Amino acid sequence: MRRNMTSGPAGVELPPLSARSVVLSLLLGAHPPELPVKDLVRLVEPFGVGGSTLRAALSRMVTAGDLRRAGSVYGLSDRLLERRRRQDDAVHPATRPWNGDWEMAVVTATGRDPAERAELRTELTRLRLAELREGVWLRPATLNRSWPTGLESVTRHFTARPDTSAGELAALLWPLEEWAAQGRDLLAHLERADRPADRFTAFAAVVRHLLADPVLPSELLPAHWPGAALRTAYAGFRQEVSARMREHA
């Protein structure tokens, strides 16, 4: 059985953001997700990113397909817009009350190469399922979402009620105490972070952590679960970034 969460930063010692990361953080928080280069120059200045460094990063990002350019305005590519959608879902996941059912996906495809198997695992993890044993993935049936069309040919998807205790099963599938401890460390770090660069770095880690949140029913979570507090903090940060952008516009 494999654990299905990424590790958070022990002690919250976070590396500084690169010019690329700063630009993406700004655009991922902008609505619409595009900015003129003159605004980007002013916005990245507090992070120690100079104009020449910014322009070199923008050029590389356009070449790599991260950004699209229209005159002097840079915006997120379709691939990065999908990343923003996933981030928005992580902050505000659509859920419904839990009736005790579990969502299950059994991999039925055979003969797939390692890259295809890895891609399937990544997609199932993004759907917040966890692997009980090879090819068997599940989670409480609480998420309001449809099953992706692309997975219909390689999985069988249904709901069921396992015989195992729901609490024991959740503890087996996800390292809940570890995730909660890392989340509390991030919240404590946010209280100390006052410089723009430190806050951007910390909130980038918050987003990564929320993407790994299994979004379980409250009755399956340990006490003092920090998920809601992290989402509230990130929503406030998005408003803060939007206000800063309006001031620069």
PDB file of C-alpha atoms in Angstrom:
ATOM      1  CA  MET A   1       0.000   0.000   0.000  1.00  0.00           C
ATOM      2  CA  ARG A   2       1.349   3.404  -0.970  1.00  0.00           C
ATOM      3  CA  ARG A   3       0.843   6.658   0.878  1.00  0.00           C
ATOM      4  CA  ASN A   4      -0.783   9.273  -1.339  1.00  0.00           C
ATOM      5  CA  MET A   5       0.351  12.628   0.019  1.00  0.00           C
ATOM      6  CA  THR A   6       3.346  14.719  -0.812  1.00  0.00           C
ATOM      7  CA  SER A   7       5.583  15.689   2.058  1.00  0.00           C
ATOM      8  CA  GLY A   8       5.409  19.215   3.419  1.00  0.00           C
ATOM      9  CA  PRO A   9       8.432  21.217   4.547  1.00  0.00           C
ATOM     10  CA  ALA A  10       9.838  20.008   7.855  1.00  0.00           C
ATOM     11  CA  GLY A  11      10.131  23.057  10.062  1.00  0.00           C
ATOM     12  CA  VAL A  12       8.847  25.126   7.115  1.00  0.00           C
ATOM     13  CA  GLU A  13      12.258  26.032   5.742  1.00  0.00           C
ATOM     14  CA  LEU A  14      11.255  27.145   2.265  1.00  0.00           C
ATOM     15  CA  PRO A  15      13.554  28.007  -0.650  1.00  0.00           C
ATOM     16  CA  PRO A  16      13.250  31.457  -2.234  1.00  0.00           C
ATOM     17  CA  LEU A  17      11.035  31.831  -5.283  1.00  0.00           C
ATOM     18  CA  SER A  18      12.684  32.051  -8.708  1.00  0.00           C
ATOM     19  CA  ALA A  19      11.695  34.767 -11.182  1.00  0.00           C
ATOM     20  CA  ARG A  20       9.540  32.184 -12.959  1.00  0.00           C
ATOM     21  CA  SER A  21       7.799  31.211  -9.717  1.00  0.00           C
ATOM     22  CA  VAL A  22       7.103  34.855  -8.832  1.00  0.00           C
ATOM     23  CA  VAL A  23       5.562  35.526 -12.249  1.00  0.00           C
ATOM     24  CA  LEU A  24       3.419  32.393 -12.074  1.00  0.00           C
ATOM     25  CA  SER A  25       2.304  33.191  -8.516  1.00  0.00           C
ATOM     26  CA  LEU A  26       1.235  36.668  -9.593  1.00  0.00           C
ATOM     27  CA  LEU A  27      -0.618  35.482 -12.691  1.00  0.00           C
ATOM     28  CA  LEU A  28      -2.219  32.545 -10.898  1.00  0.00           C
ATOM     29  CA  GLY A  29      -3.660  35.063  -8.458  1.00  0.00           C
ATOM     30  CA  ALA A  30      -4.782  37.585 -11.094  1.00  0.00           C
ATOM     31  CA  HIS A  31      -8.289  37.730 -12.585  1.00  0.00           C
ATOM     32  CA  PRO A  32      -8.038  37.673 -15.545  1.00  0.00           C
ATOM     33  CA  PRO A  33      -4.651  35.890 -15.413  1.00  0.00           C
ATOM     34  CA  GLU A  34      -2.705  38.345 -17.548  1.00  0.00           C
ATOM     35  CA  LEU A  35      -0.622  41.470 -16.950  1.00  0.00           C
ATOM     36  CA  PRO A  36       1.276  44.026 -19.042  1.00  0.00           C
ATOM     37  CA  VAL A  37       5.040  43.747 -18.735  1.00  0.00           C
ATOM     38  CA  LYS A  38       5.243  47.252 -17.196  1.00  0.00           C
ATOM     39  CA  ASP A  39       3.025  46.090 -14.306  1.00  0.00           C
ATOM     40  CA  LEU A  40       5.005  42.880 -13.903  1.00  0.00           C
ATOM     41  CA  VAL A  41       8.230  44.904 -13.632  1.00  0.00           C
ATOM     42  CA  ARG A  42       6.803  46.878 -10.708  1.00  0.00           C
ATOM     43  CA  LEU A  43       5.192  43.865  -9.047  1.00  0.00           C
ATOM     44  CA  VAL A  44       8.307  41.671  -9.033  1.00  0.00           C
ATOM     45  CA  GLU A  45      10.588  44.408  -7.706  1.00  0.00           C
ATOM     46  CA  PRO A  46       9.838  43.665  -4.002  1.00  0.00           C
ATOM     47  CA  PHE A  47      11.061  40.107  -4.625  1.00  0.00           C
ATOM     48  CA  GLY A  48      14.498  41.227  -5.792  1.00  0.00           C
ATOM     49  CA  VAL A  49      13.778  40.425  -9.436  1.00  0.00           C
ATOM     50  CA  GLY A  50      15.213  43.059 -11.785  1.00  0.00           C
ATOM     51  CA  GLY A  51      13.774  44.083 -15.112  1.00  0.00           C
ATOM     52  CA  SER A  52      16.355  42.262 -17.236  1.00  0.00           C
ATOM     53  CA  THR A  53      15.948  39.080 -15.184  1.00  0.00           C
ATOM     54  CA  LEU A  54      12.176  39.330 -15.538  1.00  0.00           C
ATOM     55  CA  ARG A  55      12.282  39.779 -19.308  1.00  0.00           C
ATOM     56  CA  ALA A  56      14.638  36.831 -19.715  1.00  0.00           C
ATOM     57  CA  ALA A  57      12.290  34.700 -17.594  1.00  0.00           C
ATOM     58  CA  LEU A  58       9.243  35.813 -19.603  1.00  0.00           C
ATOM     59  CA  SER A  59      10.978  34.886 -22.863  1.00  0.00           C
ATOM     60  CA  ARG A  60      11.856  31.427 -21.558  1.00  0.00           C
ATOM     61  CA  MET A  61       8.322  30.896 -20.250  1.00  0.00           C
ATOM     62  CA  VAL A  62       6.758  31.777 -23.607  1.00  0.00           C
ATOM     63  CA  THR A  63       9.130  29.365 -25.347  1.00  0.00           C
ATOM     64  CA  ALA A  64       8.313  26.642 -22.805  1.00  0.00           C
ATOM     65  CA  GLY A  65       4.574  27.106 -23.302  1.00  0.00           C
ATOM     66  CA  ASP A  66       3.921  28.454 -19.797  1.00  0.00           C
ATOM     67  CA  LEU A  67       2.793  31.850 -21.047  1.00  0.00           C
ATOM     68  CA  ARG A  68       1.180  33.360 -24.111  1.00  0.00           C
ATOM     69  CA  ARG A  69       2.063  36.855 -25.302  1.00  0.00           C
ATOM     70  CA  ALA A  70      -0.137  39.442 -26.985  1.00  0.00           C
ATOM     71  CA  GLY A  71       1.907  42.582 -27.592  1.00  0.00           C
ATOM     72  CA  SER A  72       3.219  43.655 -24.192  1.00  0.00           C
ATOM     73  CA  VAL A  73       0.682  41.598 -22.227  1.00  0.00           C
ATOM     74  CA  TYR A  74       1.599  38.180 -20.830  1.00  0.00           C
ATOM     75  CA  GLY A  75      -1.013  35.642 -19.788  1.00  0.00           C
ATOM     76  CA  LEU A  76      -1.158  32.046 -18.646  1.00  0.00           C
ATOM     77  CA  SER A  77      -1.210  29.303 -21.275  1.00  0.00           C
ATOM     78  CA  ASP A  78      -4.075  26.807 -21.389  1.00  0.00           C
ATOM     79  CA  ARG A  79      -1.917  24.308 -19.490  1.00  0.00           C
ATOM     80  CA  LEU A  80      -1.300  26.798 -16.690  1.00  0.00           C
ATOM     81  CA  LEU A  81      -4.963  27.844 -16.682  1.00  0.00           C
ATOM     82  CA  GLU A  82      -5.769  24.201 -15.909  1.00  0.00           C
ATOM     83  CA  ARG A  83      -3.259  24.400 -13.066  1.00  0.00           C
ATOM     84  CA  ARG A  84      -5.068  27.483 -11.737  1.00  0.00           C
ATOM     85  CA  ARG A  85      -8.374  25.635 -11.941  1.00  0.00           C
ATOM     86  CA  ARG A  86      -6.914  22.833  -9.828  1.00  0.00           C
ATOM     87  CA  GLN A  87      -5.641  25.400  -7.335  1.00  0.00           C
ATOM     88  CA  ASP A  88      -9.084  27.000  -7.131  1.00  0.00           C
ATOM     89  CA  ASP A  89     -10.613  23.559  -6.573  1.00  0.00           C
ATOM     90  CA  ALA A  90      -8.070  22.909  -3.822  1.00  0.00           C
ATOM     91  CA  VAL A  91      -9.052  26.100  -2.024  1.00  0.00           C
ATOM     92  CA  HIS A  92     -12.808  25.617  -2.479  1.00  0.00           C
ATOM     93  CA  PRO A  93     -13.531  21.917  -3.119  1.00  0.00           C
ATOM     94  CA  ALA A  94     -17.157  21.174  -3.969  1.00  0.00           C
ATOM     95  CA  THR A  95     -18.459  18.643  -1.445  1.00  0.00           C
ATOM     96  CA  ARG A  96     -21.728  17.068  -0.345  1.00  0.00           C
ATOM     97  CA  PRO A  97     -22.796  15.439   2.947  1.00  0.00           C
ATOM     98  CA  TRP A  98     -21.437  11.963   3.471  1.00  0.00           C
ATOM     99  CA  ASN A  99     -23.882   9.062   3.653  1.00  0.00           C
ATOM    100  CA  GLY A 100     -21.257   6.393   4.367  1.00  0.00           C
ATOM    101  CA  ASP A 101     -20.599   5.406   0.731  1.00  0.00           C
ATOM    102  CA  TRP A 102     -17.081   5.204  -0.668  1.00  0.00           C
ATOM    103  CA  GLU A 103     -16.130   6.071  -4.219  1.00  0.00           C
ATOM    104  CA  MET A 104     -14.050   3.270  -5.750  1.00  0.00           C
ATOM    105  CA  ALA A 105     -12.029   2.979  -8.945  1.00  0.00           C
ATOM    106  CA  VAL A 106     -10.546  -0.299 -10.110  1.00  0.00           C
ATOM    107  CA  VAL A 107      -7.947  -0.142 -12.866  1.00  0.00           C
ATOM    108  CA  THR A 108      -9.020  -2.546 -15.613  1.00  0.00           C
ATOM    109  CA  ALA A 109      -6.521  -1.691 -18.367  1.00  0.00           C
ATOM    110  CA  THR A 110      -3.562  -4.028 -18.880  1.00  0.00           C
ATOM    111  CA  GLY A 111      -0.381  -3.862 -20.933  1.00  0.00           C
ATOM    112  CA  ARG A 112       0.228  -0.162 -20.283  1.00  0.00           C
ATOM    113  CA  ASP A 113       3.801   1.108 -20.316  1.00  0.00           C
ATOM    114  CA  PRO A 114       5.380   2.689 -17.189  1.00  0.00           C
ATOM    115  CA  ALA A 115       4.736   6.257 -18.392  1.00  0.00           C
ATOM    116  CA  GLU A 116       1.035   5.530 -18.947  1.00  0.00           C
ATOM    117  CA  ARG A 117       0.734   3.862 -15.549  1.00  0.00           C
ATOM    118  CA  ALA A 118       2.425   6.828 -13.879  1.00  0.00           C
ATOM    119  CA  GLU A 119       0.088   9.249 -15.660  1.00  0.00           C
ATOM    120  CA  LEU A 120      -2.935   7.253 -14.505  1.00  0.00           C
ATOM    121  CA  ARG A 121      -1.678   7.247 -10.909  1.00  0.00           C
ATOM    122  CA  THR A 122      -1.180  11.011 -11.074  1.00  0.00           C
ATOM    123  CA  GLU A 123      -4.705  11.565 -12.389  1.00  0.00           C
ATOM    124  CA  LEU A 124      -6.299   9.348  -9.736  1.00  0.00           C
ATOM    125  CA  THR A 125      -4.325  11.160  -7.031  1.00  0.00           C
ATOM    126  CA  ARG A 126      -5.529  14.519  -8.404  1.00  0.00           C
ATOM    127  CA  LEU A 127      -9.055  13.186  -8.015  1.00  0.00           C
ATOM    128  CA  ARG A 128      -8.180  12.733  -4.313  1.00  0.00           C
ATOM    129  CA  LEU A 129      -8.408   8.971  -4.363  1.00  0.00           C
ATOM    130  CA  ALA A 130      -5.889   6.845  -2.496  1.00  0.00           C
ATOM    131  CA  GLU A 131      -4.579   3.407  -3.424  1.00  0.00           C
ATOM    132  CA  LEU A 132      -5.604   0.613  -1.071  1.00  0.00           C
ATOM    133  CA  ARG A 133      -3.703  -2.002  -3.042  1.00  0.00           C
ATOM    134  CA  GLU A 134      -2.379  -2.140  -6.580  1.00  0.00           C
ATOM    135  CA  GLY A 135      -5.107  -1.045  -8.972  1.00  0.00           C
ATOM    136  CA  VAL A 136      -7.749  -0.367  -6.295  1.00  0.00           C
ATOM    137  CA  TRP A 137      -8.368   3.289  -5.418  1.00  0.00           C
ATOM    138  CA  LEU A 138     -11.010   4.784  -3.131  1.00  0.00           C
ATOM    139  CA  ARG A 139     -12.199   7.683  -1.008  1.00  0.00           C
ATOM    140  CA  PRO A 140     -15.395   8.737   0.791  1.00  0.00           C
ATOM    141  CA  ALA A 141     -18.043   9.690  -1.782  1.00  0.00           C
ATOM    142  CA  THR A 142     -18.277  13.364  -0.810  1.00  0.00           C
ATOM    143  CA  LEU A 143     -16.885  15.243  -3.815  1.00  0.00           C
ATOM    144  CA  ASN A 144     -19.252  16.870  -6.307  1.00  0.00           C
ATOM    145  CA  ARG A 145     -17.560  16.025  -9.577  1.00  0.00           C
ATOM    146  CA  SER A 146     -18.129  13.811 -12.582  1.00  0.00           C
ATOM    147  CA  TRP A 147     -15.812  10.941 -13.486  1.00  0.00           C
ATOM    148  CA  PRO A 148     -13.393  12.095 -16.227  1.00  0.00           C
ATOM    149  CA  THR A 149     -14.290  10.721 -19.651  1.00  0.00           C
ATOM    150  CA  GLY A 150     -10.678   9.800 -20.328  1.00  0.00           C
ATOM    151  CA  LEU A 151     -10.675   7.339 -17.424  1.00  0.00           C
ATOM    152  CA  GLU A 152     -13.784   5.396 -18.436  1.00  0.00           C
ATOM    153  CA  SER A 153     -11.847   3.102 -20.761  1.00  0.00           C
ATOM    154  CA  VAL A 154      -9.174   2.175 -18.203  1.00  0.00           C
ATOM    155  CA  THR A 155     -11.095   2.003 -14.911  1.00  0.00           C
ATOM    156  CA  ARG A 156     -14.331   0.728 -13.465  1.00  0.00           C
ATOM    157  CA  HIS A 157     -15.851   3.418 -11.244  1.00  0.00           C
ATOM    158  CA  PHE A 158     -18.595   2.798  -8.657  1.00  0.00           C
ATOM    159  CA  THR A 159     -19.628   3.355  -5.023  1.00  0.00           C
ATOM    160  CA  ALA A 160     -19.633   0.767  -2.247  1.00  0.00           C
ATOM    161  CA  ARG A 161     -19.472   0.392   1.551  1.00  0.00           C
ATOM    162  CA  PRO A 162     -16.353  -1.478   2.705  1.00  0.00           C
ATOM    163  CA  ASP A 163     -16.621  -3.772   5.714  1.00  0.00           C
ATOM    164  CA  THR A 164     -13.605  -2.082   7.338  1.00  0.00           C
ATOM    165  CA  SER A 165     -14.229   0.719   9.840  1.00  0.00           C
ATOM    166  CA  ALA A 166     -14.307   4.025   7.946  1.00  0.00           C
ATOM    167  CA  GLY A 167     -11.957   5.681  10.445  1.00  0.00           C
ATOM    168  CA  GLU A 168      -9.455   2.827  10.269  1.00  0.00           C
ATOM    169  CA  LEU A 169      -9.601   2.840   6.478  1.00  0.00           C
ATOM    170  CA  ALA A 170      -8.981   6.594   6.261  1.00  0.00           C
ATOM    171  CA  ALA A 171      -6.010   6.311   8.640  1.00  0.00           C
ATOM    172  CA  LEU A 172      -4.627   3.494   6.493  1.00  0.00           C
ATOM    173  CA  LEU A 173      -4.970   5.392   3.212  1.00  0.00           C
ATOM    174  CA  TRP A 174      -3.702   8.816   4.267  1.00  0.00           C
ATOM    175  CA  PRO A 175      -1.061  10.032   6.779  1.00  0.00           C
ATOM    176  CA  LEU A 176      -3.588  12.365   8.379  1.00  0.00           C
ATOM    177  CA  GLU A 177      -1.652  13.302  11.498  1.00  0.00           C
ATOM    178  CA  GLU A 178       1.421  14.120   9.393  1.00  0.00           C
ATOM    179  CA  TRP A 179      -0.599  16.316   7.016  1.00  0.00           C
ATOM    180  CA  ALA A 180      -2.231  18.118   9.935  1.00  0.00           C
ATOM    181  CA  ALA A 181       1.108  18.756  11.676  1.00  0.00           C
ATOM    182  CA  GLN A 182       2.608  20.184   8.495  1.00  0.00           C
ATOM    183  CA  GLY A 183      -0.463  22.355   7.999  1.00  0.00           C
ATOM    184  CA  ARG A 184      -0.174  23.775  11.508  1.00  0.00           C
ATOM    185  CA  ASP A 185       3.524  24.461  10.898  1.00  0.00           C
ATOM    186  CA  LEU A 186       2.598  26.403   7.761  1.00  0.00           C
ATOM    187  CA  LEU A 187      -0.003  28.463   9.630  1.00  0.00           C
ATOM    188  CA  ALA A 188       2.559  29.325  12.322  1.00  0.00           C
ATOM    189  CA  HIS A 189       5.056  30.277   9.617  1.00  0.00           C
ATOM    190  CA  LEU A 190       2.492  32.549   7.938  1.00  0.00           C
ATOM    191  CA  GLU A 191       2.038  34.472  11.175  1.00  0.00           C
ATOM    192  CA  ARG A 192       5.769  35.261  11.190  1.00  0.00           C
ATOM    193  CA  ALA A 193       6.139  36.014   7.470  1.00  0.00           C
ATOM    194  CA  ASP A 194       5.809  39.744   6.830  1.00  0.00           C
ATOM    195  CA  ARG A 195       7.987  40.423   3.773  1.00  0.00           C
ATOM    196  CA  PRO A 196       6.269  40.001   0.365  1.00  0.00           C
ATOM    197  CA  ALA A 197       8.817  37.432  -0.787  1.00  0.00           C
ATOM    198  CA  ASP A 198       8.410  35.362   2.390  1.00  0.00           C
ATOM    199  CA  ARG A 199       4.609  35.449   2.124  1.00  0.00           C
ATOM    200  CA  PHE A 200       4.616  34.414  -1.543  1.00  0.00           C
ATOM    201  CA  THR A 201       6.956  31.522  -0.766  1.00  0.00           C
ATOM    202  CA  ALA A 202       4.847  30.408   2.180  1.00  0.00           C
ATOM    203  CA  PHE A 203       1.575  30.570   0.274  1.00  0.00           C
ATOM    204  CA  ALA A 204       3.075  28.615  -2.621  1.00  0.00           C
ATOM    205  CA  ALA A 205       3.723  25.886  -0.037  1.00  0.00           C
ATOM    206  CA  VAL A 206       0.147  26.262   1.266  1.00  0.00           C
ATOM    207  CA  VAL A 207      -1.245  25.598  -2.216  1.00  0.00           C
ATOM    208  CA  ARG A 208       0.925  22.501  -2.615  1.00  0.00           C
ATOM    209  CA  HIS A 209      -0.275  21.296   0.766  1.00  0.00           C
ATOM    210  CA  LEU A 210      -3.945  21.900  -0.061  1.00  0.00           C
ATOM    211  CA  LEU A 211      -3.581  19.975  -3.313  1.00  0.00           C
ATOM    212  CA  ALA A 212      -2.681  16.973  -1.152  1.00  0.00           C
ATOM    213  CA  ASP A 213      -5.622  17.443   1.240  1.00  0.00           C
ATOM    214  CA  PRO A 214      -7.867  14.358   0.932  1.00  0.00           C
ATOM    215  CA  VAL A 215     -10.938  16.518   1.789  1.00  0.00           C
ATOM    216  CA  LEU A 216     -12.474  13.886   4.048  1.00  0.00           C
ATOM    217  CA  PRO A 217     -15.715  14.121   6.025  1.00  0.00           C
ATOM    218  CA  SER A 218     -15.178  15.772   9.389  1.00  0.00           C
ATOM    219  CA  GLU A 219     -15.952  12.558  11.275  1.00  0.00           C
ATOM    220  CA  LEU A 220     -12.906  10.889   9.688  1.00  0.00           C
ATOM    221  CA  LEU A 221     -10.453  13.689  10.500  1.00  0.00           C
ATOM    222  CA  PRO A 222      -8.195  14.078  13.540  1.00  0.00           C
ATOM    223  CA  ALA A 223      -8.988  16.847  16.003  1.00  0.00           C
ATOM    224  CA  HIS A 224      -7.819  20.365  15.121  1.00  0.00           C
ATOM    225  CA  TRP A 225      -7.600  19.649  11.386  1.00  0.00           C
ATOM    226  CA  PRO A 226      -6.061  22.801   9.776  1.00  0.00           C
ATOM    227  CA  GLY A 227      -7.617  22.482   6.313  1.00  0.00           C
ATOM    228  CA  ALA A 228     -10.257  25.197   6.747  1.00  0.00           C
ATOM    229  CA  ALA A 229      -7.759  27.611   8.334  1.00  0.00           C
ATOM    230  CA  LEU A 230      -5.299  27.108   5.462  1.00  0.00           C
ATOM    231  CA  ARG A 231      -8.047  27.758   2.900  1.00  0.00           C
ATOM    232  CA  THR A 232      -9.177  30.891   4.691  1.00  0.00           C
ATOM    233  CA  ALA A 233      -5.604  32.177   4.879  1.00  0.00           C
ATOM    234  CA  TYR A 234      -4.992  31.514   1.185  1.00  0.00           C
ATOM    235  CA  ALA A 235      -8.266  33.181   0.158  1.00  0.00           C
ATOM    236  CA  GLY A 236      -7.183  36.256   2.119  1.00  0.00           C
ATOM    237  CA  PHE A 237      -3.798  36.198   0.424  1.00  0.00           C
ATOM    238  CA  ARG A 238      -5.458  36.087  -3.005  1.00  0.00           C
ATOM    239  CA  GLN A 239      -7.431  39.203  -2.069  1.00  0.00           C
ATOM    240  CA  GLU A 240      -4.217  40.829  -0.863  1.00  0.00           C
ATOM    241  CA  VAL A 241      -2.478  40.078  -4.176  1.00  0.00           C
ATOM    242  CA  SER A 242      -5.453  41.373  -6.172  1.00  0.00           C
ATOM    243  CA  ALA A 243      -5.461  44.616  -4.157  1.00  0.00           C
ATOM    244  CA  ARG A 244      -1.726  45.056  -4.753  1.00  0.00           C
ATOM    245  CA  MET A 245      -2.236  44.561  -8.473  1.00  0.00           C
ATOM    246  CA  ARG A 246      -5.018  47.133  -8.578  1.00  0.00           C
ATOM    247  CA  GLU A 247      -2.715  49.623  -6.849  1.00  0.00           C
ATOM    248  CA  HIS A 248      -0.048  49.056  -9.511  1.00  0.00           C
ATOM    249  CA  ALA A 249      -2.428  49.071 -12.470  1.00  0.00           C
TER     250      ALA A 249
END
